[in-house]
Structures are given as C-alpha cells and as structure tokens.
Coordinates of C-alpha atoms in Angstrom, one line a residue:
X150 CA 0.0 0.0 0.0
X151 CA 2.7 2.3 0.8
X152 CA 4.1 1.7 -3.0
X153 CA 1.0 2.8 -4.0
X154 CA 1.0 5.7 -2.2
X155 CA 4.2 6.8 -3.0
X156 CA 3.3 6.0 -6.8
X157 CA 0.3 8.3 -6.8
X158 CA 2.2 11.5 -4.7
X159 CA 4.3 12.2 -7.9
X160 CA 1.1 11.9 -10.5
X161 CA -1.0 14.9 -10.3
X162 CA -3.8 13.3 -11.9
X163 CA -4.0 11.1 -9.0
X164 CA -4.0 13.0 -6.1
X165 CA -6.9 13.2 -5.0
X166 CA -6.9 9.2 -4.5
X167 CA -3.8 10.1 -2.3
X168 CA -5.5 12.7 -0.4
X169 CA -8.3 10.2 0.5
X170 CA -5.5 7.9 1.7
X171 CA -5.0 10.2 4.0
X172 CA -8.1 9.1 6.2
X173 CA -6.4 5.6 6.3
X174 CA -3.2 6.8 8.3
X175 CA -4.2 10.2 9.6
X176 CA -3.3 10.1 13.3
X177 CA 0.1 11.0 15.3
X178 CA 1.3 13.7 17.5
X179 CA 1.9 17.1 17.5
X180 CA 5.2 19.7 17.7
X181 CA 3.1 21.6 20.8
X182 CA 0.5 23.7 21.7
X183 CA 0.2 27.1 21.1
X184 CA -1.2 30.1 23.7
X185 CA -4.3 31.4 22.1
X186 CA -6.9 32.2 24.4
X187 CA -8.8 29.6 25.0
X188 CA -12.8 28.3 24.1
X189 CA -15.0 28.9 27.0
X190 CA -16.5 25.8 27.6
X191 CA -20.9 25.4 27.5
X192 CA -23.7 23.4 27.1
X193 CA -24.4 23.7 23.6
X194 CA -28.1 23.6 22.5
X195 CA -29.0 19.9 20.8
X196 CA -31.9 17.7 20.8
X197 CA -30.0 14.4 22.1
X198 CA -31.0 13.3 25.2
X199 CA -27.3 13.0 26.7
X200 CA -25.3 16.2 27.8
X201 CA -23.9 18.7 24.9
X202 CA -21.0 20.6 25.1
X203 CA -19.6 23.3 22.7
X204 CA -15.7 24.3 22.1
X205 CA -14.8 26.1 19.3
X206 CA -12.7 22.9 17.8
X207 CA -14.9 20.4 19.0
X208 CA -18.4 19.2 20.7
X209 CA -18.2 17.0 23.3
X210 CA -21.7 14.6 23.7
X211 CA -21.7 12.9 27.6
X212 CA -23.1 9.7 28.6
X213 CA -23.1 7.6 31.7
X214 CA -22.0 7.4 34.9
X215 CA -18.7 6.6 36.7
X216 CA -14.8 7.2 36.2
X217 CA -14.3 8.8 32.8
X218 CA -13.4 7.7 29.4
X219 CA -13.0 10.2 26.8
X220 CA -13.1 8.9 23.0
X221 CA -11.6 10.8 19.9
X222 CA -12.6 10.0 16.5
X223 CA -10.5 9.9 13.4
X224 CA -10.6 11.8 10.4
X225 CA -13.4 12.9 8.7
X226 CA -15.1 10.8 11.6
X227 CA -18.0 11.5 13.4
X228 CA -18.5 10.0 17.0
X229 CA -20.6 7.4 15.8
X230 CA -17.7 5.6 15.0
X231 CA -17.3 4.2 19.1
X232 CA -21.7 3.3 18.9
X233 CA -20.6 -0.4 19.4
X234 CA -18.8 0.4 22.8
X235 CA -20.0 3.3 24.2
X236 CA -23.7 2.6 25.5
X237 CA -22.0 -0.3 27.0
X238 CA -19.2 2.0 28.8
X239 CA -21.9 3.9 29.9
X240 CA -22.9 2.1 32.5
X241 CA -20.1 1.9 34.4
X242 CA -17.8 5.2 33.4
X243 CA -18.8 8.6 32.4
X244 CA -18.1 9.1 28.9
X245 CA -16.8 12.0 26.5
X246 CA -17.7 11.4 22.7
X247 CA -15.7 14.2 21.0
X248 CA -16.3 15.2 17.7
X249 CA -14.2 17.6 15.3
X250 CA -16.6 20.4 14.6
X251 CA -16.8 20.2 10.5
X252 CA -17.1 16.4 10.9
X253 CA -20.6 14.4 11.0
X254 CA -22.4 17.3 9.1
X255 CA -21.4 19.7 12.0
X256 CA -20.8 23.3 11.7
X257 CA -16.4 23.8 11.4
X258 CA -16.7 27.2 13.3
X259 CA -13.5 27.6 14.1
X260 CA -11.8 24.8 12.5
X261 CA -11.7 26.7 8.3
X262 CA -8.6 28.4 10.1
X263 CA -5.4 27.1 10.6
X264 CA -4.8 25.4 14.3
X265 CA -7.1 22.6 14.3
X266 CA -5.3 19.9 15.4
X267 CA -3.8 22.2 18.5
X268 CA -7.1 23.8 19.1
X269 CA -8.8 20.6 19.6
X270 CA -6.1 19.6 22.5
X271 CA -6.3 23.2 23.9
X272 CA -10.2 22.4 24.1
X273 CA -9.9 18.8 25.4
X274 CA -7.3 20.3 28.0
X275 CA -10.0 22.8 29.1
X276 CA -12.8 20.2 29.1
X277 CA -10.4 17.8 31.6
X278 CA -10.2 21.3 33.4
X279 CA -13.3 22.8 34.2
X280 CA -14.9 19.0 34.7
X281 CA -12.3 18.4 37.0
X282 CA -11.9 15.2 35.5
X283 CA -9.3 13.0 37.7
X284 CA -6.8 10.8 34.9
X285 CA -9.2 9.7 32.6
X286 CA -8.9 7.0 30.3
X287 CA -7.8 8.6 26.4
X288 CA -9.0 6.5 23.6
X289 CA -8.2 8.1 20.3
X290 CA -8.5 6.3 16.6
X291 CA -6.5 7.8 13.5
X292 CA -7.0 11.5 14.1
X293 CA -7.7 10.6 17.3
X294 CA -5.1 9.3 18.0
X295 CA -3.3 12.3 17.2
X296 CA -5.2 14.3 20.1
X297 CA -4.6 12.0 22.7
X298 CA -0.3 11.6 22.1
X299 CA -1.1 15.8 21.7
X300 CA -2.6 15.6 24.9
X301 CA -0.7 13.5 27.0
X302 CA 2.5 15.3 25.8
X303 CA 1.7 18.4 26.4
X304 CA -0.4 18.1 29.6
X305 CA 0.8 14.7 31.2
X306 CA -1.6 15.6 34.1
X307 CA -4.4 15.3 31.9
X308 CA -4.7 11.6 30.8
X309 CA -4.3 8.5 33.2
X310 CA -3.7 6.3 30.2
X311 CA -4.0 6.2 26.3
X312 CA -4.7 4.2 24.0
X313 CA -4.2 4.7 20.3
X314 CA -5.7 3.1 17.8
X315 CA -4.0 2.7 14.5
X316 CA -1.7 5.9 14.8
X317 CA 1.8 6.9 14.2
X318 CA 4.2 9.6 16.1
X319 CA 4.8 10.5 12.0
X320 CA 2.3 9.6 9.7
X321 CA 4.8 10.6 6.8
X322 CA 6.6 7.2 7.4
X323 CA 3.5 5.5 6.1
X324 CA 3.4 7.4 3.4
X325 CA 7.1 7.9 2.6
X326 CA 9.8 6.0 4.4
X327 CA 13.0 8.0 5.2
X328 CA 10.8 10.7 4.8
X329 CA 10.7 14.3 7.1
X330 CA 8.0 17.2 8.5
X331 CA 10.0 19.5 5.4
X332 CA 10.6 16.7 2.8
X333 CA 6.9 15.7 2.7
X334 CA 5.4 19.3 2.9
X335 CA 5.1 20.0 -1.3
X336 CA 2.7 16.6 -1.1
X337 CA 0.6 17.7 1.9
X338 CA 0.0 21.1 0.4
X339 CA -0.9 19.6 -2.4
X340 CA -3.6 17.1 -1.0
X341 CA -5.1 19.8 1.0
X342 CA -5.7 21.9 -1.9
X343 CA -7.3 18.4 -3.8
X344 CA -9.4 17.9 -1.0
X345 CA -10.6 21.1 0.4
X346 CA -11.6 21.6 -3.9
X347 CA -14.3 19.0 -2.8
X348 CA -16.3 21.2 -1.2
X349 CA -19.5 22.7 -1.9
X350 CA -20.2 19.4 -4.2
X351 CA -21.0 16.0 -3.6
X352 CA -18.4 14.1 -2.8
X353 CA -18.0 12.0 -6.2
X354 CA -18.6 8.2 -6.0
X355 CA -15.6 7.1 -6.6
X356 CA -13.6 8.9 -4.0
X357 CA -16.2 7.9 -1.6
X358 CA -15.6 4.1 -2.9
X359 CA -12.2 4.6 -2.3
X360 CA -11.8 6.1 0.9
X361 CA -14.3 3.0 2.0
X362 CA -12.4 0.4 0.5
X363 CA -8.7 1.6 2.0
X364 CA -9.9 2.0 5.3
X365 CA -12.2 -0.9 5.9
X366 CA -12.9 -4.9 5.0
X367 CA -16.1 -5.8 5.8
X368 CA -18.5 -5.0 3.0
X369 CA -20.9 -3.2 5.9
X370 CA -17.6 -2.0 7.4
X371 CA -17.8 0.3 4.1
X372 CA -21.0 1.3 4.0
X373 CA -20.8 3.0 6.8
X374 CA -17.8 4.4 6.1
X375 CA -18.6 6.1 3.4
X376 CA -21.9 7.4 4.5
X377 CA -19.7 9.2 7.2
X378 CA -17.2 10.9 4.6
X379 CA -19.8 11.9 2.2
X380 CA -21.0 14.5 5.8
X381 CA -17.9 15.9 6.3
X382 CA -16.9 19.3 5.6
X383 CA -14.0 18.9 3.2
X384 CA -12.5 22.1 4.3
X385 CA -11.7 21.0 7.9
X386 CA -11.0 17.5 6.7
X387 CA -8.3 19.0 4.1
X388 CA -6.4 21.4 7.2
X389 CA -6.5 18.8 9.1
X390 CA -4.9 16.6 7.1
X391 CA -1.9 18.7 5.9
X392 CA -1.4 19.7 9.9
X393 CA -1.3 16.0 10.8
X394 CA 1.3 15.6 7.9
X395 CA 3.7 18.9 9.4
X396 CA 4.2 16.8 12.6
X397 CA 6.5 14.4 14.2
X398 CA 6.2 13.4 17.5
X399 CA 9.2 10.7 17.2
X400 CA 12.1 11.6 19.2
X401 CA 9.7 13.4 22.2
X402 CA 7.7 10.5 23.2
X403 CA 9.6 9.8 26.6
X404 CA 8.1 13.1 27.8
X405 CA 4.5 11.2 28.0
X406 CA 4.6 9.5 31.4
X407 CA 1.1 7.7 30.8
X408 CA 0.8 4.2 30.0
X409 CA 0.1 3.8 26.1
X410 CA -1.3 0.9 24.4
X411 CA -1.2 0.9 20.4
X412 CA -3.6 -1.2 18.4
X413 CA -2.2 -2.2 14.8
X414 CA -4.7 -3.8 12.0
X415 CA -3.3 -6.1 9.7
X416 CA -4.1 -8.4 7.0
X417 CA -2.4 -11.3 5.5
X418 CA 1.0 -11.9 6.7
X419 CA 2.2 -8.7 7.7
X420 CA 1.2 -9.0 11.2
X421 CA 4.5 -9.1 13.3
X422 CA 6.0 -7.0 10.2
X423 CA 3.4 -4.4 10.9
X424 CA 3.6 -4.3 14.9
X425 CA 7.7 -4.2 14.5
X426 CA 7.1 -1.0 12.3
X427 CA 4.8 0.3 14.6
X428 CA 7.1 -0.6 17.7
X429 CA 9.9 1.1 15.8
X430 CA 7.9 4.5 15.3
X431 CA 7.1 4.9 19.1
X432 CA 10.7 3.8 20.3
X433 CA 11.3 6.0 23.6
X434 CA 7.6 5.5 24.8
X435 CA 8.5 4.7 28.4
X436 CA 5.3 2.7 28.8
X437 CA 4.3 1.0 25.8
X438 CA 2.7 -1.9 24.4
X439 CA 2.1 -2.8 21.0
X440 CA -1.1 -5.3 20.3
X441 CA -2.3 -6.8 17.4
X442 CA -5.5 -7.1 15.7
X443 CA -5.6 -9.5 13.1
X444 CA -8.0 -9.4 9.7
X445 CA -9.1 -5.2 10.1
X446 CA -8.7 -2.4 8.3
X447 CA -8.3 1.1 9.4
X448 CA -11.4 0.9 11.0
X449 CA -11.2 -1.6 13.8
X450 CA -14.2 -1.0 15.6
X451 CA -15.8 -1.6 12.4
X452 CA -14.2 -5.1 10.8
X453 CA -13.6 -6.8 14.3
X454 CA -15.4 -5.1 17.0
X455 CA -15.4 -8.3 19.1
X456 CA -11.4 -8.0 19.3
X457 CA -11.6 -4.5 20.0
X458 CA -14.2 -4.8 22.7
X459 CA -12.0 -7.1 24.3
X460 CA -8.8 -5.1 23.7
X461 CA -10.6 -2.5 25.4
X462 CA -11.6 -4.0 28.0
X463 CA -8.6 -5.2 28.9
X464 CA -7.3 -1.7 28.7
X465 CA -9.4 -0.3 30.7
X466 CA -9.1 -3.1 33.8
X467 CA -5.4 -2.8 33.6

C-alpha cells in the first residue's frame, strides 16, 4: 500500500486518490501547543437526550455514569464511530464522545482556520479542566489518536492512560519512508488543496468508494464508512490533514509518562511485520505496548469489534 502511495504522490492526476489515503493513516502527535486564548466551555443547544458541550474545535456529547473515558474519533469521523462500545461503557464510566466540529455534518466554526489539530487539545485540555476530570482514560482512533499523544505530551496531568488506535508519532513514514516534517510538505499542500476543492459538491462516488475500500474490510464496514465521509466538511478535513502531515512526534515521546497501548490492524502476513514498524515508530515511549489485531482495516471497531471490545476492556481493567 505504501508503493501505492508513493506511486500516486508524484502523479498529479492522482492525487486526489492520495488525499483520501490520507483518512487511512491520519493520526500522530503534534510539535506543541500554542497560547491562544482559550474556548470557554458550555452546554451547547441539541436535541439528544445525553449532555452537549460546545468548544470552538470540538463538541463533546456525555453519557453515563462513573470514572471517565473520553473517545476521539479519526478523520473525517463522526462520534458514531465508538456506537458499538460506548452505550455499554456507559454504564459503568462517564463518557466523553468528541467530535471535530466540521465532521458528521457539523458546523467547522473555528476549524476553516489554521490550528485545528492544537485547538482541539487546547479544548480537550479545558474540558479535563473545568470538569475536573481525575486521569481519565484517552482513547483516540487515527485522528484521534493524534489528540490523545497531543494531549498527553503536552499536559501529562491530563490523561491516566492512552490508548491509540491505528496511529503513528509521523504519519509521513507511512506514506514515505525515510521521509521528514519538510521533505513531505510539497505533497501535503498539495492534497489539502485536492481535498478542500471538494467542497460545496457531492463528494464524487468514486472517491467515496475509495476512501471506504482503503480504510475498511467488511463489506458493511464500508458502507458505513462512506456514508460518514460523504458528511464531512471537506474544508476541515483538508487542514486537518496537511497539519497531521507537518508533525513528528518521534524523538519526544519519553516526555509522555502515561501508559500507552497501540492497536495495529493487519491483514495477510504482515502481522508481526506491521507491529515491529509500529514498535519502531514509538521507540522512547517509556510505557508502551504494541497489540495486534488480526484481519481489520483502518477501522477496527468496524471489521472486528469483538477484538476491540476485548482489547478495550482489557485496557481499561489494567
């Protein structure tokens, strides 16, 4: 996949199948946080019968009762993606299903700017904050994954223990091995021009095909995928995805003191190929483990949510 990848960066007539590629890998950490004032943090007004909360980067829906658990989606992803787990989290944790403004049909309010990635940790920092949330449990999935290193790096207070699902310190290295924050910016400019040019049309069929078929297995798996990209706001998903591509996390990982579990898909025979990458990319994490999770895409929680259910379990009791 990573051939193909590379192949289609240097064709211009294909980027926009790169772009979408994107949403397979997008994930990974952050180079720090900067010191804009802050979102003040309210009840939003919304017609779901769970508690709403409005940040300018994000919306926050709560559930449940109990220690907390607070779940990141990926890109382009609405918090829908965690429906299999959370009701059943719920009754024993009080949970925190974020969601990118711009993603799920949202408004992006402040998200058409630069500083997405940072403003949703600025926002997740003041949600931990003002609920006085003691160590919660960080689950974060491609994007998502993203926040929660973000997070724990820059506010190790702020998260008892992560895990990451399908993420990498640099997503570059999936793309382009060898490859740097600089060396890689020409391609990520270009894909967020390709993809924010989506906007203001439906998203064509074949992209939507594609960004199904790269980030899941199961035939419903893609369905549902795609009926999840075709909401987003392209826009967001496009600044989003060059911002994930300008950072590298590898190298300042021992500065996270929290626990981290790492969930790798594979397919085929590239299992312990695959977790050895992975293991490779977050060298220095002082508390790491690397797990498995055999026949999945992108989308675990999707193509084996039996695995992940246990996985998180697990995580969660540890």
């Amino acid at each position: 996949m990573i051939r193909r990848l590379r192949t289609a960066a240097c064709r211009k007539s294909r980027l926009p199948l790169v772009a979408i590629m994107v949403a397979i890998w997008a994930a990974n950490g952050s180079p720090g946080i900067d010191g804009r004032a802050r979102a003040q943090i309210a009840p939003a007004a919304h017609d779901a019968g769970a508690a709403m909360i409005q940040t300018l980067h994000i919306s926050v829906q709560v559930i449940g009762k109990g220690s907390p658990v607070i779940l990141i989606p990926g890109l382009s992803s609405p918090r829908e993606v965690w429906d299999g787990i959370a009701p059943e989290l719920a009754k024993t944790h009080t949970v925190y299903l974020v969601q990118v403004n711009g993603f799920g049909g949202d408004d992006p309010r402040a998200n058409l700017k630069p500083g997405v990635i940072d403003g949703m940790v600025a926002d997740l920092h003041d949600l931990i904050v003002s609920r006085k949330l003691k160590k919660p449990a960080v689950i974060g999935h491609s994007l998502g994954g993203l926040a929660t290193l973000m997070l724990a790096k820059a506010y190790p207070g702020d998260v008892g223990k992560a895990m990451i699902v399908d993420a990498l310190p640099f997503v570059g290295s999936a793309f382009f091995p060898g490859s740097t924050v600089e060396s890689v910016r020409p391609q990520a400019e270009a894909m967020r021009a390709q993809m924010a040019g989506l906007y203001g049309q439906p998203v064509p069929e074949a992209v939507l095909n594609a960004i199904a078929n790269q980030n899941a297995l199961k035939p419903a798996s893609r369905e549902t995928v795609k009926g999840w990209m075709a909401k987003t706001d392209m826009r967001v998903s496009a600044q989003a995805m060059y911002e994930d591509l300008q950072i590298d996390l590898r190298g300042q990982l021992a500065a996270i003191t929290a626990p981290v579990t790492v969930l790798v898909p594979w397919t085929g025979a590239e299992g312990t190929t695959k977790t050895e990458l992975y293991r490779g990319e977050y060298a220095g994490t002082a508390k790491l483990k690397i797990q498995g999770v055999a026949d999945s895409g992108h989308f675990i929680m999707l193509d084996q949510p039996e695995a992940f259910r246990a996985a998180l379990t697990a995580f969660l009791a540890g």
